[in-house]
Amino acid sequence: MTRIAIYFLIAIAILALLGKLNLPSLPKGKGKRGPDKLPKPRKCPDCGAPVIGGDPCPCKNWE
């Protein structure tokens, strides 16, 4: 049982070391979603609330 645990810990350590390597063949930034990749939300010019979808802002319905 201890032999299995030791092999498991060694395998996890090897995977951790491989994860830290910088591989130049892999494209960087592909598939990542971050704040730089998302478009800025549209905002209502009157109240500044974010406009979701194509619906008008709720502040326009109050008038």
CHARMM-style PDB file with segment names, atoms N, HN, CA, C and O in Angstrom:
ATOM      1  N   MET     1       0.827  -1.195   0.000  1.00  0.00      PROA
ATOM      2  CA  MET     1       0.000   0.000   0.000  1.00  0.00      PROA
ATOM      3  C   MET     1       0.870   1.257   0.000  1.00  0.00      PROA
ATOM      4  O   MET     1       0.564   2.226  -0.695  1.00  0.00      PROA
ATOM      5  N   THR     2       1.931   1.241   0.763  1.00  0.00      PROA
ATOM      6  HN  THR     2       2.179   0.454   1.328  1.00  0.00      PROA
ATOM      7  CA  THR     2       2.790   2.422   0.785  1.00  0.00      PROA
ATOM      8  C   THR     2       3.519   2.595  -0.547  1.00  0.00      PROA
ATOM      9  O   THR     2       3.798   3.720  -0.961  1.00  0.00      PROA
ATOM     10  N   ARG     3       3.824   1.492  -1.212  1.00  0.00      PROA
ATOM     11  HN  ARG     3       3.597   0.578  -0.875  1.00  0.00      PROA
ATOM     12  CA  ARG     3       4.494   1.571  -2.507  1.00  0.00      PROA
ATOM     13  C   ARG     3       3.590   2.272  -3.519  1.00  0.00      PROA
ATOM     14  O   ARG     3       4.067   3.076  -4.320  1.00  0.00      PROA
ATOM     15  N   ILE     4       2.290   1.975  -3.490  1.00  0.00      PROA
ATOM     16  HN  ILE     4       1.903   1.322  -2.840  1.00  0.00      PROA
ATOM     17  CA  ILE     4       1.341   2.619  -4.394  1.00  0.00      PROA
ATOM     18  C   ILE     4       1.245   4.114  -4.086  1.00  0.00      PROA
ATOM     19  O   ILE     4       1.198   4.935  -5.002  1.00  0.00      PROA
ATOM     20  N   ALA     5       1.216   4.463  -2.824  1.00  0.00      PROA
ATOM     21  HN  ALA     5       1.254   3.796  -2.079  1.00  0.00      PROA
ATOM     22  CA  ALA     5       1.144   5.873  -2.434  1.00  0.00      PROA
ATOM     23  C   ALA     5       2.396   6.624  -2.872  1.00  0.00      PROA
ATOM     24  O   ALA     5       2.306   7.761  -3.334  1.00  0.00      PROA
ATOM     25  N   ILE     6       3.550   6.006  -2.731  1.00  0.00      PROA
ATOM     26  HN  ILE     6       3.623   5.082  -2.355  1.00  0.00      PROA
ATOM     27  CA  ILE     6       4.806   6.646  -3.140  1.00  0.00      PROA
ATOM     28  C   ILE     6       4.832   6.831  -4.655  1.00  0.00      PROA
ATOM     29  O   ILE     6       5.239   7.890  -5.135  1.00  0.00      PROA
ATOM     30  N   TYR     7       4.407   5.823  -5.417  1.00  0.00      PROA
ATOM     31  HN  TYR     7       4.077   4.964  -5.027  1.00  0.00      PROA
ATOM     32  CA  TYR     7       4.364   5.951  -6.876  1.00  0.00      PROA
ATOM     33  C   TYR     7       3.375   7.045  -7.300  1.00  0.00      PROA
ATOM     34  O   TYR     7       3.633   7.793  -8.243  1.00  0.00      PROA
ATOM     35  N   PHE     8       2.267   7.125  -6.608  1.00  0.00      PROA
ATOM     36  HN  PHE     8       2.058   6.518  -5.842  1.00  0.00      PROA
ATOM     37  CA  PHE     8       1.285   8.159  -6.915  1.00  0.00      PROA
ATOM     38  C   PHE     8       1.866   9.548  -6.674  1.00  0.00      PROA
ATOM     39  O   PHE     8       1.692  10.437  -7.507  1.00  0.00      PROA
ATOM     40  N   LEU     9       2.546   9.752  -5.562  1.00  0.00      PROA
ATOM     41  HN  LEU     9       2.688   9.030  -4.885  1.00  0.00      PROA
ATOM     42  CA  LEU     9       3.133  11.050  -5.257  1.00  0.00      PROA
ATOM     43  C   LEU     9       4.237  11.416  -6.250  1.00  0.00      PROA
ATOM     44  O   LEU     9       4.377  12.578  -6.630  1.00  0.00      PROA
ATOM     45  N   ILE    10       5.011  10.426  -6.662  1.00  0.00      PROA
ATOM     46  HN  ILE    10       4.898   9.482  -6.353  1.00  0.00      PROA
ATOM     47  CA  ILE    10       6.056  10.686  -7.664  1.00  0.00      PROA
ATOM     48  C   ILE    10       5.416  11.074  -8.997  1.00  0.00      PROA
ATOM     49  O   ILE    10       5.890  11.990  -9.669  1.00  0.00      PROA
ATOM     50  N   ALA    11       4.353  10.388  -9.379  1.00  0.00      PROA
ATOM     51  HN  ALA    11       3.968   9.643  -8.834  1.00  0.00      PROA
ATOM     52  CA  ALA    11       3.662  10.714 -10.630  1.00  0.00      PROA
ATOM     53  C   ALA    11       3.076  12.125 -10.580  1.00  0.00      PROA
ATOM     54  O   ALA    11       3.148  12.854 -11.570  1.00  0.00      PROA
ATOM     55  N   ILE    12       2.507  12.512  -9.465  1.00  0.00      PROA
ATOM     56  HN  ILE    12       2.449  11.920  -8.661  1.00  0.00      PROA
ATOM     57  CA  ILE    12       1.953  13.857  -9.322  1.00  0.00      PROA
ATOM     58  C   ILE    12       3.063  14.896  -9.375  1.00  0.00      PROA
ATOM     59  O   ILE    12       2.874  15.959  -9.965  1.00  0.00      PROA
ATOM     60  N   ALA    13       4.217  14.617  -8.773  1.00  0.00      PROA
ATOM     61  HN  ALA    13       4.371  13.754  -8.293  1.00  0.00      PROA
ATOM     62  CA  ALA    13       5.341  15.552  -8.816  1.00  0.00      PROA
ATOM     63  C   ALA    13       5.856  15.713 -10.247  1.00  0.00      PROA
ATOM     64  O   ALA    13       6.206  16.821 -10.653  1.00  0.00      PROA
ATOM     65  N   ILE    14       5.906  14.637 -11.005  1.00  0.00      PROA
ATOM     66  HN  ILE    14       5.621  13.737 -10.676  1.00  0.00      PROA
ATOM     67  CA  ILE    14       6.354  14.711 -12.403  1.00  0.00      PROA
ATOM     68  C   ILE    14       5.359  15.527 -13.220  1.00  0.00      PROA
ATOM     69  O   ILE    14       5.767  16.348 -14.041  1.00  0.00      PROA
ATOM     70  N   LEU    15       4.070  15.317 -13.011  1.00  0.00      PROA
ATOM     71  HN  LEU    15       3.739  14.650 -12.344  1.00  0.00      PROA
ATOM     72  CA  LEU    15       3.069  16.108 -13.720  1.00  0.00      PROA
ATOM     73  C   LEU    15       3.165  17.587 -13.370  1.00  0.00      PROA
ATOM     74  O   LEU    15       2.978  18.444 -14.233  1.00  0.00      PROA
ATOM     75  N   ALA    16       3.453  17.887 -12.120  1.00  0.00      PROA
ATOM     76  HN  ALA    16       3.606  17.190 -11.419  1.00  0.00      PROA
ATOM     77  CA  ALA    16       3.605  19.285 -11.712  1.00  0.00      PROA
ATOM     78  C   ALA    16       4.816  19.915 -12.390  1.00  0.00      PROA
ATOM     79  O   ALA    16       4.755  21.072 -12.807  1.00  0.00      PROA
ATOM     80  N   LEU    17       5.903  19.178 -12.506  1.00  0.00      PROA
ATOM     81  HN  LEU    17       5.952  18.238 -12.167  1.00  0.00      PROA
ATOM     82  CA  LEU    17       7.090  19.706 -13.178  1.00  0.00      PROA
ATOM     83  C   LEU    17       6.832  19.907 -14.671  1.00  0.00      PROA
ATOM     84  O   LEU    17       7.284  20.894 -15.251  1.00  0.00      PROA
ATOM     85  N   LEU    18       6.118  18.986 -15.287  1.00  0.00      PROA
ATOM     86  HN  LEU    18       5.752  18.183 -14.816  1.00  0.00      PROA
ATOM     87  CA  LEU    18       5.809  19.124 -16.704  1.00  0.00      PROA
ATOM     88  C   LEU    18       4.859  20.294 -16.958  1.00  0.00      PROA
ATOM     89  O   LEU    18       4.928  20.930 -18.009  1.00  0.00      PROA
ATOM     90  N   GLY    19       3.992  20.575 -16.023  1.00  0.00      PROA
ATOM     91  HN  GLY    19       3.936  20.058 -15.169  1.00  0.00      PROA
ATOM     92  CA  GLY    19       3.068  21.692 -16.165  1.00  0.00      PROA
ATOM     93  C   GLY    19       3.762  23.034 -16.076  1.00  0.00      PROA
ATOM     94  O   GLY    19       3.259  24.023 -16.609  1.00  0.00      PROA
ATOM     95  N   LYS    20       4.901  23.091 -15.416  1.00  0.00      PROA
ATOM     96  HN  LYS    20       5.310  22.288 -14.982  1.00  0.00      PROA
ATOM     97  CA  LYS    20       5.642  24.342 -15.273  1.00  0.00      PROA
ATOM     98  C   LYS    20       6.539  24.631 -16.468  1.00  0.00      PROA
ATOM     99  O   LYS    20       7.033  25.749 -16.615  1.00  0.00      PROA
ATOM    100  N   LEU    21       6.755  23.630 -17.326  1.00  0.00      PROA
ATOM    101  HN  LEU    21       6.353  22.722 -17.206  1.00  0.00      PROA
ATOM    102  CA  LEU    21       7.631  23.838 -18.479  1.00  0.00      PROA
ATOM    103  C   LEU    21       6.987  24.776 -19.482  1.00  0.00      PROA
ATOM    104  O   LEU    21       5.773  24.747 -19.686  1.00  0.00      PROA
ATOM    105  N   ASN    22       7.809  25.607 -20.108  1.00  0.00      PROA
ATOM    106  HN  ASN    22       8.795  25.630 -19.943  1.00  0.00      PROA
ATOM    107  CA  ASN    22       7.335  26.461 -21.181  1.00  0.00      PROA
ATOM    108  C   ASN    22       7.634  25.761 -22.495  1.00  0.00      PROA
ATOM    109  O   ASN    22       8.784  25.698 -22.929  1.00  0.00      PROA
ATOM    110  N   LEU    23       6.602  25.240 -23.116  1.00  0.00      PROA
ATOM    111  HN  LEU    23       5.668  25.290 -22.763  1.00  0.00      PROA
ATOM    112  CA  LEU    23       6.772  24.535 -24.371  1.00  0.00      PROA
ATOM    113  C   LEU    23       6.550  25.510 -25.521  1.00  0.00      PROA
ATOM    114  O   LEU    23       5.442  26.024 -25.671  1.00  0.00      PROA
ATOM    115  N   PRO    24       7.566  25.782 -26.339  1.00  0.00      PROA
ATOM    116  CA  PRO    24       7.405  26.770 -27.404  1.00  0.00      PROA
ATOM    117  C   PRO    24       6.491  26.302 -28.526  1.00  0.00      PROA
ATOM    118  O   PRO    24       6.000  27.136 -29.287  1.00  0.00      PROA
ATOM    119  N   SER    25       6.245  25.011 -28.659  1.00  0.00      PROA
ATOM    120  HN  SER    25       6.645  24.333 -28.041  1.00  0.00      PROA
ATOM    121  CA  SER    25       5.423  24.512 -29.752  1.00  0.00      PROA
ATOM    122  C   SER    25       3.934  24.760 -29.517  1.00  0.00      PROA
ATOM    123  O   SER    25       3.151  24.717 -30.466  1.00  0.00      PROA
ATOM    124  N   LEU    26       3.530  25.016 -28.278  1.00  0.00      PROA
ATOM    125  HN  LEU    26       4.166  25.051 -27.507  1.00  0.00      PROA
ATOM    126  CA  LEU    26       2.126  25.241 -27.984  1.00  0.00      PROA
ATOM    127  C   LEU    26       1.774  26.709 -28.186  1.00  0.00      PROA
ATOM    128  O   LEU    26       2.516  27.581 -27.733  1.00  0.00      PROA
ATOM    129  N   PRO    27       0.652  27.006 -28.860  1.00  0.00      PROA
ATOM    130  CA  PRO    27       0.255  28.405 -29.026  1.00  0.00      PROA
ATOM    131  C   PRO    27      -0.211  28.977 -27.693  1.00  0.00      PROA
ATOM    132  O   PRO    27      -0.971  28.338 -26.966  1.00  0.00      PROA
ATOM    133  N   LYS    28       0.242  30.162 -27.386  1.00  0.00      PROA
ATOM    134  HN  LYS    28       0.859  30.681 -27.977  1.00  0.00      PROA
ATOM    135  CA  LYS    28      -0.122  30.776 -26.114  1.00  0.00      PROA
ATOM    136  C   LYS    28      -1.361  31.632 -26.293  1.00  0.00      PROA
ATOM    137  O   LYS    28      -1.506  32.333 -27.294  1.00  0.00      PROA
ATOM    138  N   GLY    29      -2.246  31.570 -25.323  1.00  0.00      PROA
ATOM    139  HN  GLY    29      -2.129  31.000 -24.510  1.00  0.00      PROA
ATOM    140  CA  GLY    29      -3.435  32.392 -25.338  1.00  0.00      PROA
ATOM    141  C   GLY    29      -4.591  31.815 -26.116  1.00  0.00      PROA
ATOM    142  O   GLY    29      -5.671  32.406 -26.120  1.00  0.00      PROA
ATOM    143  N   LYS    30      -4.412  30.690 -26.773  1.00  0.00      PROA
ATOM    144  HN  LYS    30      -3.535  30.211 -26.769  1.00  0.00      PROA
ATOM    145  CA  LYS    30      -5.515  30.094 -27.529  1.00  0.00      PROA
ATOM    146  C   LYS    30      -6.474  29.416 -26.556  1.00  0.00      PROA
ATOM    147  O   LYS    30      -6.057  28.623 -25.712  1.00  0.00      PROA
ATOM    148  N   GLY    31      -7.728  29.725 -26.676  1.00  0.00      PROA
ATOM    149  HN  GLY    31      -8.068  30.370 -27.361  1.00  0.00      PROA
ATOM    150  CA  GLY    31      -8.736  29.086 -25.850  1.00  0.00      PROA
ATOM    151  C   GLY    31      -8.898  29.694 -24.477  1.00  0.00      PROA
ATOM    152  O   GLY    31      -9.763  29.263 -23.715  1.00  0.00      PROA
ATOM    153  N   LYS    32      -8.091  30.684 -24.138  1.00  0.00      PROA
ATOM    154  HN  LYS    32      -7.388  31.034 -24.757  1.00  0.00      PROA
ATOM    155  CA  LYS    32      -8.227  31.296 -22.824  1.00  0.00      PROA
ATOM    156  C   LYS    32      -9.241  32.428 -22.904  1.00  0.00      PROA
ATOM    157  O   LYS    32      -9.287  33.174 -23.882  1.00  0.00      PROA
ATOM    158  N   ARG    33     -10.034  32.538 -21.881  1.00  0.00      PROA
ATOM    159  HN  ARG    33      -9.997  31.931 -21.087  1.00  0.00      PROA
ATOM    160  CA  ARG    33     -10.990  33.619 -21.810  1.00  0.00      PROA
ATOM    161  C   ARG    33     -10.614  34.473 -20.614  1.00  0.00      PROA
ATOM    162  O   ARG    33     -10.552  33.987 -19.484  1.00  0.00      PROA
ATOM    163  N   GLY    34     -10.375  35.684 -20.857  1.00  0.00      PROA
ATOM    164  HN  GLY    34     -10.425  36.078 -21.775  1.00  0.00      PROA
ATOM    165  CA  GLY    34     -10.028  36.590 -19.785  1.00  0.00      PROA
ATOM    166  C   GLY    34     -10.677  37.939 -20.016  1.00  0.00      PROA
ATOM    167  O   GLY    34     -11.429  38.115 -20.974  1.00  0.00      PROA
ATOM    168  N   PRO    35     -10.394  38.883 -19.151  1.00  0.00      PROA
ATOM    169  CA  PRO    35     -11.000  40.197 -19.311  1.00  0.00      PROA
ATOM    170  C   PRO    35     -10.537  40.902 -20.580  1.00  0.00      PROA
ATOM    171  O   PRO    35     -11.240  41.781 -21.079  1.00  0.00      PROA
ATOM    172  N   ASP    36      -9.374  40.540 -21.113  1.00  0.00      PROA
ATOM    173  HN  ASP    36      -8.803  39.826 -20.707  1.00  0.00      PROA
ATOM    174  CA  ASP    36      -8.890  41.168 -22.332  1.00  0.00      PROA
ATOM    175  C   ASP    36      -9.588  40.625 -23.568  1.00  0.00      PROA
ATOM    176  O   ASP    36      -9.614  41.300 -24.597  1.00  0.00      PROA
ATOM    177  N   LYS    37     -10.147  39.436 -23.499  1.00  0.00      PROA
ATOM    178  HN  LYS    37     -10.126  38.888 -22.663  1.00  0.00      PROA
ATOM    179  CA  LYS    37     -10.754  38.787 -24.648  1.00  0.00      PROA
ATOM    180  C   LYS    37     -12.233  39.138 -24.810  1.00  0.00      PROA
ATOM    181  O   LYS    37     -12.764  39.030 -25.915  1.00  0.00      PROA
ATOM    182  N   LEU    38     -12.898  39.548 -23.756  1.00  0.00      PROA
ATOM    183  HN  LEU    38     -12.466  39.636 -22.859  1.00  0.00      PROA
ATOM    184  CA  LEU    38     -14.328  39.812 -23.820  1.00  0.00      PROA
ATOM    185  C   LEU    38     -14.593  41.261 -24.233  1.00  0.00      PROA
ATOM    186  O   LEU    38     -13.864  42.162 -23.819  1.00  0.00      PROA
ATOM    187  N   PRO    39     -15.629  41.494 -25.045  1.00  0.00      PROA
ATOM    188  CA  PRO    39     -15.938  42.874 -25.414  1.00  0.00      PROA
ATOM    189  C   PRO    39     -16.544  43.626 -24.230  1.00  0.00      PROA
ATOM    190  O   PRO    39     -17.139  43.030 -23.333  1.00  0.00      PROA
ATOM    191  N   LYS    40     -16.382  44.931 -24.250  1.00  0.00      PROA
ATOM    192  HN  LYS    40     -15.898  45.416 -24.979  1.00  0.00      PROA
ATOM    193  CA  LYS    40     -16.948  45.743 -23.181  1.00  0.00      PROA
ATOM    194  C   LYS    40     -18.467  45.795 -23.351  1.00  0.00      PROA
ATOM    195  O   LYS    40     -18.958  45.868 -24.477  1.00  0.00      PROA
ATOM    196  N   PRO    41     -19.211  45.759 -22.252  1.00  0.00      PROA
ATOM    197  CA  PRO    41     -20.673  45.780 -22.360  1.00  0.00      PROA
ATOM    198  C   PRO    41     -21.171  47.156 -22.813  1.00  0.00      PROA
ATOM    199  O   PRO    41     -20.572  48.187 -22.507  1.00  0.00      PROA
ATOM    200  N   ARG    42     -22.291  47.140 -23.556  1.00  0.00      PROA
ATOM    201  HN  ARG    42     -22.778  46.303 -23.805  1.00  0.00      PROA
ATOM    202  CA  ARG    42     -22.911  48.408 -23.947  1.00  0.00      PROA
ATOM    203  C   ARG    42     -23.593  49.006 -22.723  1.00  0.00      PROA
ATOM    204  O   ARG    42     -24.169  48.287 -21.906  1.00  0.00      PROA
ATOM    205  N   LYS    43     -23.523  50.316 -22.606  1.00  0.00      PROA
ATOM    206  HN  LYS    43     -23.056  50.900 -23.270  1.00  0.00      PROA
ATOM    207  CA  LYS    43     -24.155  50.988 -21.476  1.00  0.00      PROA
ATOM    208  C   LYS    43     -25.157  51.999 -21.981  1.00  0.00      PROA
ATOM    209  O   LYS    43     -24.997  52.588 -23.051  1.00  0.00      PROA
ATOM    210  N   CYS    44     -26.187  52.185 -21.191  1.00  0.00      PROA
ATOM    211  HN  CYS    44     -26.317  51.707 -20.322  1.00  0.00      PROA
ATOM    212  CA  CYS    44     -27.212  53.165 -21.511  1.00  0.00      PROA
ATOM    213  C   CYS    44     -26.601  54.560 -21.407  1.00  0.00      PROA
ATOM    214  O   CYS    44     -25.938  54.864 -20.416  1.00  0.00      PROA
ATOM    215  N   PRO    45     -26.813  55.421 -22.419  1.00  0.00      PROA
ATOM    216  CA  PRO    45     -26.229  56.762 -22.340  1.00  0.00      PROA
ATOM    217  C   PRO    45     -26.893  57.633 -21.280  1.00  0.00      PROA
ATOM    218  O   PRO    45     -26.295  58.609 -20.826  1.00  0.00      PROA
ATOM    219  N   ASP    46     -28.120  57.298 -20.877  1.00  0.00      PROA
ATOM    220  HN  ASP    46     -28.605  56.506 -21.246  1.00  0.00      PROA
ATOM    221  CA  ASP    46     -28.829  58.128 -19.893  1.00  0.00      PROA
ATOM    222  C   ASP    46     -28.469  57.776 -18.457  1.00  0.00      PROA
ATOM    223  O   ASP    46     -28.099  58.647 -17.670  1.00  0.00      PROA
ATOM    224  N   CYS    47     -28.583  56.479 -18.118  1.00  0.00      PROA
ATOM    225  HN  CYS    47     -28.884  55.772 -18.758  1.00  0.00      PROA
ATOM    226  CA  CYS    47     -28.377  56.103 -16.714  1.00  0.00      PROA
ATOM    227  C   CYS    47     -27.067  55.360 -16.474  1.00  0.00      PROA
ATOM    228  O   CYS    47     -26.639  55.253 -15.325  1.00  0.00      PROA
ATOM    229  N   GLY    48     -26.414  54.840 -17.518  1.00  0.00      PROA
ATOM    230  HN  GLY    48     -26.762  54.927 -18.451  1.00  0.00      PROA
ATOM    231  CA  GLY    48     -25.136  54.146 -17.361  1.00  0.00      PROA
ATOM    232  C   GLY    48     -25.265  52.678 -17.019  1.00  0.00      PROA
ATOM    233  O   GLY    48     -24.257  52.014 -16.776  1.00  0.00      PROA
ATOM    234  N   ALA    49     -26.487  52.149 -16.993  1.00  0.00      PROA
ATOM    235  HN  ALA    49     -27.306  52.689 -17.190  1.00  0.00      PROA
ATOM    236  CA  ALA    49     -26.686  50.730 -16.696  1.00  0.00      PROA
ATOM    237  C   ALA    49     -26.325  49.900 -17.921  1.00  0.00      PROA
ATOM    238  O   ALA    49     -26.525  50.354 -19.048  1.00  0.00      PROA
ATOM    239  N   PRO    50     -25.789  48.675 -17.722  1.00  0.00      PROA
ATOM    240  CA  PRO    50     -25.483  47.830 -18.877  1.00  0.00      PROA
ATOM    241  C   PRO    50     -26.758  47.398 -19.596  1.00  0.00      PROA
ATOM    242  O   PRO    50     -27.745  47.024 -18.963  1.00  0.00      PROA
ATOM    243  N   VAL    51     -26.722  47.454 -20.927  1.00  0.00      PROA
ATOM    244  HN  VAL    51     -25.920  47.757 -21.441  1.00  0.00      PROA
ATOM    245  CA  VAL    51     -27.859  47.063 -21.749  1.00  0.00      PROA
ATOM    246  C   VAL    51     -27.655  45.620 -22.171  1.00  0.00      PROA
ATOM    247  O   VAL    51     -26.653  45.291 -22.806  1.00  0.00      PROA
ATOM    248  N   ILE    52     -28.605  44.751 -21.819  1.00  0.00      PROA
ATOM    249  HN  ILE    52     -29.418  45.018 -21.303  1.00  0.00      PROA
ATOM    250  CA  ILE    52     -28.498  43.330 -22.113  1.00  0.00      PROA
ATOM    251  C   ILE    52     -29.366  43.016 -23.322  1.00  0.00      PROA
ATOM    252  O   ILE    52     -30.558  43.325 -23.340  1.00  0.00      PROA
ATOM    253  N   GLY    53     -28.764  42.404 -24.323  1.00  0.00      PROA
ATOM    254  HN  GLY    53     -27.797  42.153 -24.308  1.00  0.00      PROA
ATOM    255  CA  GLY    53     -29.502  42.039 -25.526  1.00  0.00      PROA
ATOM    256  C   GLY    53     -29.859  43.265 -26.344  1.00  0.00      PROA
ATOM    257  O   GLY    53     -29.150  44.271 -26.307  1.00  0.00      PROA
ATOM    258  N   GLY    54     -30.958  43.185 -27.086  1.00  0.00      PROA
ATOM    259  HN  GLY    54     -31.534  42.368 -27.116  1.00  0.00      PROA
ATOM    260  CA  GLY    54     -31.379  44.290 -27.926  1.00  0.00      PROA
ATOM    261  C   GLY    54     -32.487  45.115 -27.300  1.00  0.00      PROA
ATOM    262  O   GLY    54     -32.966  46.066 -27.918  1.00  0.00      PROA
ATOM    263  N   ASP    55     -32.904  44.777 -26.093  1.00  0.00      PROA
ATOM    264  HN  ASP    55     -32.515  44.005 -25.591  1.00  0.00      PROA
ATOM    265  CA  ASP    55     -33.984  45.496 -25.436  1.00  0.00      PROA
ATOM    266  C   ASP    55     -33.516  46.880 -25.017  1.00  0.00      PROA
ATOM    267  O   ASP    55     -32.345  47.075 -24.691  1.00  0.00      PROA
ATOM    268  N   PRO    56     -34.445  47.848 -25.027  1.00  0.00      PROA
ATOM    269  CA  PRO    56     -34.059  49.170 -24.535  1.00  0.00      PROA
ATOM    270  C   PRO    56     -33.854  49.129 -23.016  1.00  0.00      PROA
ATOM    271  O   PRO    56     -34.317  48.215 -22.332  1.00  0.00      PROA
ATOM    272  N   CYS    57     -33.175  50.104 -22.531  1.00  0.00      PROA
ATOM    273  HN  CYS    57     -32.799  50.846 -23.086  1.00  0.00      PROA
ATOM    274  CA  CYS    57     -32.891  50.187 -21.098  1.00  0.00      PROA
ATOM    275  C   CYS    57     -34.191  50.378 -20.317  1.00  0.00      PROA
ATOM    276  O   CYS    57     -35.093  51.061 -20.802  1.00  0.00      PROA
ATOM    277  N   PRO    58     -34.313  49.796 -19.126  1.00  0.00      PROA
ATOM    278  CA  PRO    58     -35.535  49.978 -18.323  1.00  0.00      PROA
ATOM    279  C   PRO    58     -35.790  51.436 -17.941  1.00  0.00      PROA
ATOM    280  O   PRO    58     -36.930  51.800 -17.653  1.00  0.00      PROA
ATOM    281  N   CYS    59     -34.768  52.265 -17.933  1.00  0.00      PROA
ATOM    282  HN  CYS    59     -33.842  51.969 -18.167  1.00  0.00      PROA
ATOM    283  CA  CYS    59     -34.989  53.659 -17.560  1.00  0.00      PROA
ATOM    284  C   CYS    59     -35.832  54.376 -18.614  1.00  0.00      PROA
ATOM    285  O   CYS    59     -36.473  55.381 -18.306  1.00  0.00      PROA
ATOM    286  N   LYS    60     -35.841  53.875 -19.858  1.00  0.00      PROA
ATOM    287  HN  LYS    60     -35.320  53.059 -20.108  1.00  0.00      PROA
ATOM    288  CA  LYS    60     -36.648  54.469 -20.937  1.00  0.00      PROA
ATOM    289  C   LYS    60     -38.134  54.141 -20.748  1.00  0.00      PROA
ATOM    290  O   LYS    60     -38.992  54.888 -21.219  1.00  0.00      PROA
ATOM    291  N   ASN    61     -38.446  53.040 -20.067  1.00  0.00      PROA
ATOM    292  HN  ASN    61     -37.749  52.434 -19.684  1.00  0.00      PROA
ATOM    293  CA  ASN    61     -39.838  52.648 -19.849  1.00  0.00      PROA
ATOM    294  C   ASN    61     -40.517  53.480 -18.761  1.00  0.00      PROA
ATOM    295  O   ASN    61     -41.746  53.516 -18.688  1.00  0.00      PROA
ATOM    296  N   TRP    62     -39.734  54.142 -17.921  1.00  0.00      PROA
ATOM    297  HN  TRP    62     -38.736  54.112 -17.980  1.00  0.00      PROA
ATOM    298  CA  TRP    62     -40.312  54.933 -16.827  1.00  0.00      PROA
ATOM    299  C   TRP    62     -40.906  56.229 -17.339  1.00  0.00      PROA
ATOM    300  O   TRP    62     -41.797  56.794 -16.704  1.00  0.00      PROA
ATOM    301  N   GLU    63     -40.439  56.700 -18.457  1.00  0.00      PROA
ATOM    302  HN  GLU    63     -39.716  56.241 -18.973  1.00  0.00      PROA
ATOM    303  CA  GLU    63     -40.894  58.004 -18.951  1.00  0.00      PROA
ATOM    304  C   GLU    63     -42.176  57.908 -19.697  1.00  0.00      PROA
ATOM    305  OT1 GLU    63     -42.689  58.920 -20.175  1.00  0.00      PROA
TER     306      GLU     63
END
